[in-house]
Coordinates of C-alpha atoms in Angstrom, one line a residue:
M13 CA 15.5 -12.9 -33.1
L14 CA 14.5 -9.8 -31.2
A15 CA 10.8 -10.4 -32.2
Q16 CA 11.0 -14.0 -31.2
Q17 CA 12.5 -13.3 -27.8
S18 CA 9.9 -10.5 -27.3
R19 CA 7.1 -13.0 -27.9
L20 CA 8.7 -15.5 -25.5
I21 CA 9.2 -12.9 -22.8
V22 CA 5.7 -11.5 -23.0
A23 CA 4.1 -15.0 -23.1
H24 CA 6.1 -15.9 -20.0
A25 CA 5.5 -12.6 -18.2
A26 CA 1.7 -12.4 -18.7
P27 CA 0.7 -15.3 -16.5
I28 CA 3.4 -14.4 -13.9
L29 CA 1.9 -10.9 -13.7
I30 CA -1.6 -12.2 -13.1
A31 CA -0.3 -14.7 -10.5
Q32 CA 1.6 -11.9 -8.7
L33 CA -1.5 -9.7 -8.7
A34 CA -3.6 -12.6 -7.4
S35 CA -1.1 -13.1 -4.5
M36 CA -1.3 -9.5 -3.6
G37 CA -5.0 -10.0 -3.6
M38 CA -4.6 -12.1 -0.5
M39 CA -3.3 -9.1 1.4
V40 CA -6.2 -7.0 0.1
I41 CA -8.6 -9.7 1.4
D42 CA -7.0 -9.7 4.9
T43 CA -7.1 -5.9 5.0
A44 CA -10.8 -5.7 3.9
L45 CA -12.0 -8.4 6.3
L46 CA -10.1 -7.1 9.3
G47 CA -11.0 -3.5 8.5
H48 CA -14.6 -4.4 9.3
Y49 CA -13.6 -6.6 12.3
G50 CA -11.4 -4.5 14.6
T51 CA -8.8 -1.8 14.5
D52 CA -6.3 -3.8 16.7
D53 CA -6.6 -6.8 14.4
L54 CA -6.1 -4.7 11.3
A55 CA -3.0 -3.1 12.9
A56 CA -1.7 -6.5 14.0
V57 CA -1.9 -7.9 10.4
A58 CA -0.2 -4.8 9.2
V59 CA 2.7 -5.1 11.7
G60 CA 2.9 -8.9 11.5
G61 CA 2.6 -8.9 7.7
G62 CA 5.5 -6.4 7.4
V63 CA 7.7 -8.7 9.6
Y64 CA 6.6 -11.8 7.7
I65 CA 7.2 -10.3 4.3
S66 CA 10.7 -9.2 5.3
V67 CA 11.6 -12.6 6.5
V68 CA 10.0 -14.6 3.7
F69 CA 11.4 -12.5 0.8
A70 CA 14.9 -12.6 2.2
F71 CA 14.8 -16.4 2.2
V72 CA 12.9 -16.6 -1.1
G73 CA 15.6 -14.5 -2.7
I74 CA 18.2 -17.1 -1.7
L75 CA 16.1 -19.8 -3.2
Q76 CA 15.8 -17.9 -6.5
A77 CA 19.3 -19.3 -7.2
V78 CA 17.4 -22.3 -8.4
A79 CA 16.2 -20.3 -11.4
P80 CA 19.6 -19.5 -13.1
T81 CA 21.0 -22.9 -12.2
V82 CA 18.1 -24.8 -13.8
A83 CA 17.9 -22.5 -16.7
H84 CA 21.6 -22.9 -17.5
L85 CA 21.2 -26.7 -17.4
H86 CA 18.1 -26.5 -19.6
G87 CA 19.8 -24.2 -22.2
A88 CA 22.9 -26.5 -22.3
G89 CA 20.7 -29.6 -22.9
R90 CA 21.9 -31.2 -19.7
T91 CA 18.4 -32.5 -18.9
A92 CA 19.5 -35.3 -16.6
E93 CA 21.0 -32.8 -14.2
I94 CA 17.9 -30.7 -13.7
A95 CA 16.1 -33.0 -11.2
P96 CA 19.2 -33.3 -8.9
A97 CA 19.5 -29.5 -9.0
L98 CA 15.9 -29.0 -8.0
Q99 CA 16.2 -31.6 -5.2
Q100 CA 19.2 -29.7 -3.8
G101 CA 17.0 -26.6 -4.0
F102 CA 14.3 -28.3 -1.9
W103 CA 16.9 -29.3 0.7
L104 CA 18.1 -25.7 0.9
A105 CA 14.5 -24.6 1.4
V106 CA 14.1 -27.1 4.3
F107 CA 17.4 -25.9 5.9
L108 CA 16.4 -22.2 5.5
A109 CA 13.0 -22.9 7.1
V110 CA 14.7 -23.6 10.5
P111 CA 16.0 -20.0 11.0
G112 CA 12.9 -18.6 9.3
V113 CA 10.5 -20.3 11.7
G114 CA 12.7 -19.2 14.6
L115 CA 12.5 -15.5 13.5
L116 CA 8.7 -15.8 13.3
L117 CA 8.3 -17.5 16.7
Y118 CA 10.7 -15.0 18.3
P119 CA 10.3 -11.7 16.4
D120 CA 11.6 -9.4 19.2
L121 CA 14.5 -8.0 17.0
L122 CA 12.1 -7.0 14.2
L123 CA 9.2 -5.8 16.4
G124 CA 11.6 -3.8 18.4
L125 CA 12.3 -1.4 15.5
S126 CA 9.1 0.5 16.3
R127 CA 6.8 1.3 19.2
I128 CA 3.7 -0.9 19.1
D129 CA 0.7 -0.8 21.4
P130 CA 0.7 -3.9 23.7
P131 CA -2.7 -5.3 22.5
V132 CA -1.6 -5.0 18.9
E133 CA 1.8 -6.5 19.6
Q134 CA 0.2 -9.5 21.4
K135 CA -2.0 -10.2 18.4
A136 CA 0.9 -9.7 15.9
R137 CA 3.0 -12.2 17.8
A138 CA 0.2 -14.8 17.8
Y139 CA -0.3 -14.1 14.1
L140 CA 3.4 -14.7 13.3
A141 CA 3.5 -17.8 15.4
L142 CA 0.7 -19.3 13.3
L143 CA 2.4 -18.2 10.0
A144 CA 5.6 -20.1 11.2
G145 CA 3.6 -23.3 10.7
G146 CA 3.3 -22.5 7.0
L147 CA 6.7 -21.2 6.3
P148 CA 8.3 -24.5 5.3
A149 CA 5.6 -25.0 2.7
V150 CA 6.0 -21.4 1.5
L151 CA 9.8 -21.9 0.9
L152 CA 9.3 -25.3 -0.8
Y153 CA 6.7 -23.9 -3.0
R154 CA 8.8 -20.9 -3.9
T155 CA 11.6 -23.3 -5.0
F156 CA 9.1 -24.9 -7.3
H157 CA 8.1 -21.4 -8.5
A158 CA 11.7 -20.6 -9.4
F159 CA 12.0 -24.0 -11.2
C160 CA 9.0 -23.4 -13.3
N161 CA 10.1 -19.9 -14.3
A162 CA 13.6 -21.3 -15.2
L163 CA 11.9 -23.6 -17.7
G164 CA 9.7 -20.9 -19.1
H165 CA 6.6 -22.8 -17.8
P166 CA 4.6 -20.3 -15.7
R167 CA 1.0 -21.6 -16.3
P168 CA 1.0 -24.0 -13.3
L169 CA 2.0 -21.0 -11.2
L170 CA -1.0 -19.0 -12.5
V171 CA -3.5 -21.8 -11.9
I172 CA -2.2 -22.5 -8.4
S173 CA -2.1 -18.8 -7.5
L174 CA -5.6 -18.1 -8.6
A175 CA -6.9 -21.2 -6.8
A176 CA -5.0 -20.3 -3.6
T177 CA -6.4 -16.8 -3.6
L178 CA -10.0 -18.0 -4.0
L179 CA -9.4 -20.6 -1.2
H180 CA -8.0 -17.9 1.1
A181 CA -10.9 -15.6 0.4
L182 CA -13.3 -18.3 1.5
L183 CA -11.4 -19.6 4.5
A184 CA -10.4 -16.2 5.8
W185 CA -14.0 -15.0 5.6
L186 CA -15.3 -18.1 7.4
L187 CA -12.7 -17.9 10.2
V188 CA -12.4 -14.2 10.7
T189 CA -16.1 -13.6 10.9
G190 CA -17.1 -16.9 12.5
S191 CA -19.5 -17.7 9.6
A192 CA -18.4 -21.3 9.8
G193 CA -20.2 -21.6 13.1
G194 CA -17.4 -21.1 15.5
A195 CA -16.2 -18.0 17.4
P196 CA -14.8 -15.1 15.2
L197 CA -11.1 -15.4 15.2
G198 CA -10.1 -12.0 13.8
V199 CA -6.4 -11.8 12.8
L200 CA -5.9 -15.4 13.9
G201 CA -8.4 -16.5 11.2
C202 CA -6.3 -14.9 8.6
G203 CA -3.2 -16.7 10.0
W204 CA -4.9 -20.1 9.9
S205 CA -6.1 -19.5 6.4
N206 CA -2.6 -18.4 5.2
V207 CA -1.1 -21.6 6.7
A208 CA -3.8 -23.8 5.0
V209 CA -3.2 -22.1 1.7
A210 CA 0.5 -22.5 1.9
W211 CA 0.3 -26.3 2.3
F212 CA -2.4 -26.4 -0.3
S213 CA -0.1 -24.7 -2.8
L214 CA 2.7 -27.0 -2.0
F215 CA 0.4 -30.1 -2.5
A216 CA -0.7 -28.6 -5.8
A217 CA 2.9 -28.1 -6.8
S218 CA 3.8 -31.7 -6.0
L219 CA 0.8 -33.0 -8.1
T220 CA 2.0 -30.7 -11.0
L221 CA 5.6 -32.2 -10.8
R222 CA 4.2 -35.7 -11.0
G223 CA 1.3 -35.1 -13.5
S224 CA 2.3 -32.3 -15.9
A225 CA 3.1 -33.5 -19.4
R226 CA 6.0 -31.1 -19.6
L227 CA 7.5 -31.7 -16.2
R228 CA 6.8 -35.4 -15.7
P229 CA 9.6 -36.5 -18.1
L230 CA 12.2 -34.8 -15.8
R231 CA 11.4 -37.4 -13.1
V232 CA 12.0 -34.9 -10.2
F233 CA 11.2 -37.4 -7.5
A234 CA 13.1 -40.4 -9.0
G235 CA 16.5 -41.2 -7.5
W236 CA 16.1 -38.7 -4.6
Q237 CA 19.5 -37.4 -3.5
L238 CA 20.7 -36.5 0.0
P239 CA 22.0 -33.0 0.5
R240 CA 25.3 -32.4 -1.4
L241 CA 27.6 -29.9 0.1
R242 CA 29.1 -28.7 -3.2
A243 CA 25.7 -28.1 -4.8
L244 CA 24.3 -26.3 -1.7
V245 CA 27.4 -24.1 -1.5
E246 CA 26.9 -23.1 -5.1
L247 CA 23.2 -22.3 -4.6
L248 CA 24.2 -20.2 -1.5
R249 CA 26.9 -18.4 -3.5
L250 CA 24.3 -17.3 -6.0
G251 CA 21.4 -17.0 -3.6
L252 CA 22.8 -15.1 -0.6
P253 CA 23.5 -11.9 -2.5
M254 CA 20.0 -12.2 -4.1
G255 CA 18.3 -12.7 -0.8
F256 CA 20.2 -9.7 0.7
S257 CA 19.3 -7.6 -2.2
N258 CA 15.6 -8.4 -1.6
F259 CA 16.0 -7.6 2.1
V260 CA 17.7 -4.2 1.3
E261 CA 14.9 -3.2 -1.1
I262 CA 12.0 -4.3 1.1
S263 CA 13.6 -2.9 4.3
S264 CA 14.3 0.4 2.7
F265 CA 10.5 0.9 2.2
T266 CA 9.8 -0.4 5.7
L267 CA 12.2 2.0 7.3
M268 CA 11.0 4.8 5.1
A269 CA 7.5 4.3 6.5
L270 CA 8.9 4.4 10.1
F271 CA 10.7 7.7 9.3
V272 CA 7.6 9.2 7.6
A273 CA 5.5 8.4 10.7
Q274 CA 7.2 11.4 12.4
L275 CA 5.4 13.7 9.9
G276 CA 1.8 13.0 11.1
A277 CA -1.1 10.8 10.3
T278 CA -2.1 12.8 7.1
V279 CA 1.3 12.5 5.6
V280 CA 1.6 8.8 6.6
A281 CA -1.8 8.0 4.9
G282 CA -0.8 9.8 1.7
H283 CA 2.6 8.1 1.6
R284 CA 1.0 4.7 2.1
I285 CA -1.4 5.2 -0.8
V286 CA 1.5 6.1 -3.1
A287 CA 3.7 3.3 -1.8
N288 CA 0.9 0.8 -2.4
L289 CA 0.5 2.1 -6.0
A290 CA 4.2 1.9 -6.6
A291 CA 4.2 -1.7 -5.3
L292 CA 1.3 -2.5 -7.6
C293 CA 3.0 -0.9 -10.6
Y294 CA 6.3 -2.8 -9.9
M295 CA 4.6 -6.1 -10.6
L296 CA 4.8 -5.3 -14.3
P297 CA 8.5 -4.9 -14.7
L298 CA 9.1 -7.6 -12.2
A299 CA 7.1 -10.1 -14.3
L300 CA 9.1 -9.1 -17.4
A301 CA 12.3 -9.3 -15.5
I302 CA 11.6 -12.9 -14.3
A303 CA 10.9 -13.9 -17.9
T304 CA 14.1 -12.1 -19.1
L305 CA 16.2 -13.9 -16.5
A306 CA 14.9 -17.3 -17.8
Q307 CA 15.6 -16.5 -21.4
V308 CA 19.1 -15.0 -20.7
A309 CA 20.0 -18.0 -18.5
Q310 CA 18.9 -20.5 -21.0
A311 CA 20.8 -18.8 -23.7
A312 CA 23.9 -18.5 -21.5
G313 CA 23.7 -22.2 -20.7
G314 CA 23.7 -23.0 -24.4
R315 CA 26.4 -20.3 -25.0
D316 CA 24.0 -18.6 -27.5
W317 CA 25.1 -15.0 -26.9
A318 CA 23.2 -13.5 -29.7
R319 CA 20.0 -14.9 -28.2
A320 CA 21.0 -13.6 -24.7
H321 CA 21.6 -10.1 -26.1
A322 CA 18.2 -10.2 -28.0
S323 CA 16.5 -11.3 -24.8
I324 CA 18.0 -8.4 -22.8
K325 CA 17.1 -5.9 -25.5
A326 CA 13.5 -7.2 -25.6
G327 CA 13.3 -7.1 -21.8
F328 CA 14.4 -3.4 -21.7
L329 CA 12.1 -2.4 -24.5
W330 CA 9.0 -4.0 -23.1
A331 CA 9.7 -3.1 -19.4
G332 CA 10.9 0.5 -20.2
G333 CA 8.1 1.2 -22.7
L334 CA 5.2 -0.2 -20.7
S335 CA 6.5 1.4 -17.4
A336 CA 6.9 4.8 -19.1
G337 CA 3.3 4.5 -20.4
L338 CA 2.1 3.5 -16.9
G339 CA 3.9 6.4 -15.4
V340 CA 2.2 8.9 -17.8
L341 CA -1.2 7.3 -17.1
L342 CA -0.6 7.6 -13.3
W343 CA 0.2 11.3 -13.8
L344 CA -2.9 12.0 -15.9
V345 CA -5.3 10.2 -13.5
A346 CA -3.6 11.0 -10.2
E347 CA -6.6 12.7 -8.6
A348 CA -9.0 10.0 -9.8
V349 CA -6.7 7.2 -8.5
T350 CA -6.2 8.8 -5.0
S351 CA -10.0 9.3 -4.7
V352 CA -10.4 5.5 -4.8
W353 CA -8.2 5.2 -1.7
T354 CA -9.3 8.2 0.4
D355 CA -12.1 10.7 0.8
D356 CA -9.9 13.0 2.9
P357 CA -8.8 16.1 0.8
A358 CA -5.7 16.6 2.8
V359 CA -4.6 13.0 2.4
S360 CA -5.4 13.1 -1.3
A361 CA -3.3 16.3 -1.7
V362 CA -0.3 14.6 -0.2
A363 CA -0.7 11.6 -2.4
V364 CA -1.2 13.6 -5.6
G365 CA 1.9 15.6 -4.8
L366 CA 4.0 12.5 -4.6
L367 CA 2.6 10.7 -7.7
G368 CA 4.8 12.8 -9.9
Y369 CA 7.8 11.2 -8.5
V370 CA 6.3 7.8 -8.9
A371 CA 5.4 8.5 -12.6
V372 CA 9.1 9.0 -13.3
Y373 CA 10.2 6.4 -10.8
Q374 CA 8.6 3.6 -12.9
V375 CA 10.9 3.9 -15.8
F376 CA 14.2 3.8 -13.9
D377 CA 12.8 1.0 -11.6
A378 CA 12.0 -1.0 -14.7
V379 CA 15.5 -0.5 -16.1
Q380 CA 17.3 -1.5 -12.9
T381 CA 15.0 -4.5 -12.4
I382 CA 15.6 -5.9 -15.9
A383 CA 19.4 -5.3 -15.6
A384 CA 19.6 -7.0 -12.2
H385 CA 17.7 -10.0 -13.3
A386 CA 19.6 -10.3 -16.6
L387 CA 22.8 -10.3 -14.5
R388 CA 21.3 -13.1 -12.5
G389 CA 20.9 -14.9 -15.8
Y390 CA 24.6 -14.7 -16.2
K391 CA 25.0 -15.9 -12.6
I392 CA 26.3 -12.5 -11.5
T393 CA 24.8 -11.6 -8.1
F394 CA 27.5 -10.3 -5.8
V395 CA 28.3 -6.9 -7.2
P396 CA 24.6 -6.1 -7.9
M397 CA 24.0 -6.7 -4.2
F398 CA 26.5 -3.9 -3.4
V399 CA 24.9 -1.6 -5.9
H400 CA 21.5 -2.2 -4.3
L401 CA 23.0 -1.6 -0.9
V402 CA 24.6 1.7 -1.8
C403 CA 21.6 2.9 -3.9
F404 CA 18.7 1.8 -1.7
W405 CA 20.1 2.2 1.8
G406 CA 22.7 4.9 1.1
V407 CA 21.1 7.3 -1.5
G408 CA 17.5 6.3 -1.1
L409 CA 17.1 5.9 2.7
L410 CA 19.8 8.0 4.2
G411 CA 19.6 10.6 1.4
G412 CA 15.8 10.7 1.9
W413 CA 16.2 11.2 5.6
W414 CA 18.6 14.1 5.1
L415 CA 16.4 15.8 2.4
A416 CA 13.2 15.3 4.5
F417 CA 14.5 16.6 7.8
H418 CA 18.0 18.2 7.6
A419 CA 18.4 20.0 4.3
A420 CA 18.5 23.8 4.2
Q421 CA 14.9 23.6 3.2
P422 CA 13.5 20.3 4.5
L423 CA 11.3 18.6 1.9
G424 CA 9.3 16.4 4.2
V425 CA 7.9 13.2 2.7
A426 CA 8.8 14.4 -0.8
G427 CA 12.5 14.2 0.2
F428 CA 12.2 10.5 0.6
W429 CA 10.5 10.0 -2.8
L430 CA 13.0 12.3 -4.5
A431 CA 15.9 10.4 -3.0
S432 CA 14.3 7.1 -4.0
L433 CA 14.0 8.4 -7.6
L434 CA 17.7 9.4 -7.5
S435 CA 18.7 6.0 -6.1
L436 CA 16.9 4.2 -9.0
V437 CA 18.6 6.4 -11.5
L438 CA 22.0 5.6 -10.0
A439 CA 21.1 1.9 -9.8
A440 CA 20.0 1.8 -13.4
I441 CA 23.2 3.4 -14.6
L442 CA 25.5 1.2 -12.5
L443 CA 23.7 -2.1 -13.2
G444 CA 23.3 -1.2 -16.9
A445 CA 27.1 -0.6 -17.1
L446 CA 27.8 -3.9 -15.2
L447 CA 25.4 -5.7 -17.6
R448 CA 27.1 -4.3 -20.7
R449 CA 30.5 -5.4 -19.3
A450 CA 29.1 -8.9 -18.6
M451 CA 27.7 -9.1 -22.1
R452 CA 31.0 -8.2 -23.7
A453 CA 33.0 -10.6 -21.5
A454 CA 30.7 -13.5 -22.2
S455 CA 30.9 -12.9 -26.0
T456 CA 34.7 -12.9 -26.1

């Protein structure tokens, strides 16, 4: 059973990993295009992108409640209930789009967290106002994304993600540079392209729901239901802690970057290189965790606890083993990796000095990610939210601030990364203990 669940998890995680890397490629495209266009525009997409990601991932986390809900129904063989559950997920996405659009149109609270040059702030506000037009499509698509993952059917997500990235590369280039014949739009060109790609992805998702041989029998659009309070409350019960966990994790890195800014441009540049590498490496355990959630939730829905346990063990083995290997590789090629990002010896020295933390960080990040997603498979989300709050904001952020600036021998930027490592060790221990307890309770 362990070998079977390993094959299922890896087969599910591989296309998810590629799709996630393709999505990250859209940010790389924006950075590359605007880096050659203008400094203010590049800064505006960095500031606006940070705000946008914080808002989107908080709401997307809530919509992830669709995944364990649908997976439980699928595992229990209650196929007729899957379409109504997804429909309620779509309604929730529509409702969440209202405050989401409001935050993007009026981002004063989030932009006020840092001092921003007026020209950059003006461009960032215009960029966010454009992205607000695509937010409903993004949230609806991410509901479809959770639905496909719950069924263990990630291939449509891979195809759509690759197509969306290629479309964005073309549109952004035409609009940013004015190669289509109009005036160069700079950061606004990236905004328009992102909006177009969001609605394209949603259109492709709707075609998939209607035309896919695997999804068509579910008749998702047949007998469309109006919002049902009980179903929406249940989704919110599961989803709100997940959304807040996402926000805590993302905001801890955002606030860390603001604190590190006090240490000078060289340190900031080195920290950003390492943070980008850590985010890139995180895609591997995240893909495996998403696949583990689906397998655990399906097994829990069918009350097949042996399968659930095998799925969890397979998830830990693959994520822990591959992340450990990735950490060792990072350590061995640290100087070569940093040379790709910078030619400045001082910046490279900062980055190389921090990569040792990241090499160890990967293992514990993988363990806590698998544990958190497996708990979601059991529909346990509230206590893990508090674990993330204490670990990421308490130990990681506040502890890092103390180590960096107020310890007997301040560690500077290394203090933040040491505290982040300690926060992940604690999160892995606490979530692992909670998961073990959940597994025992479910089996009795």
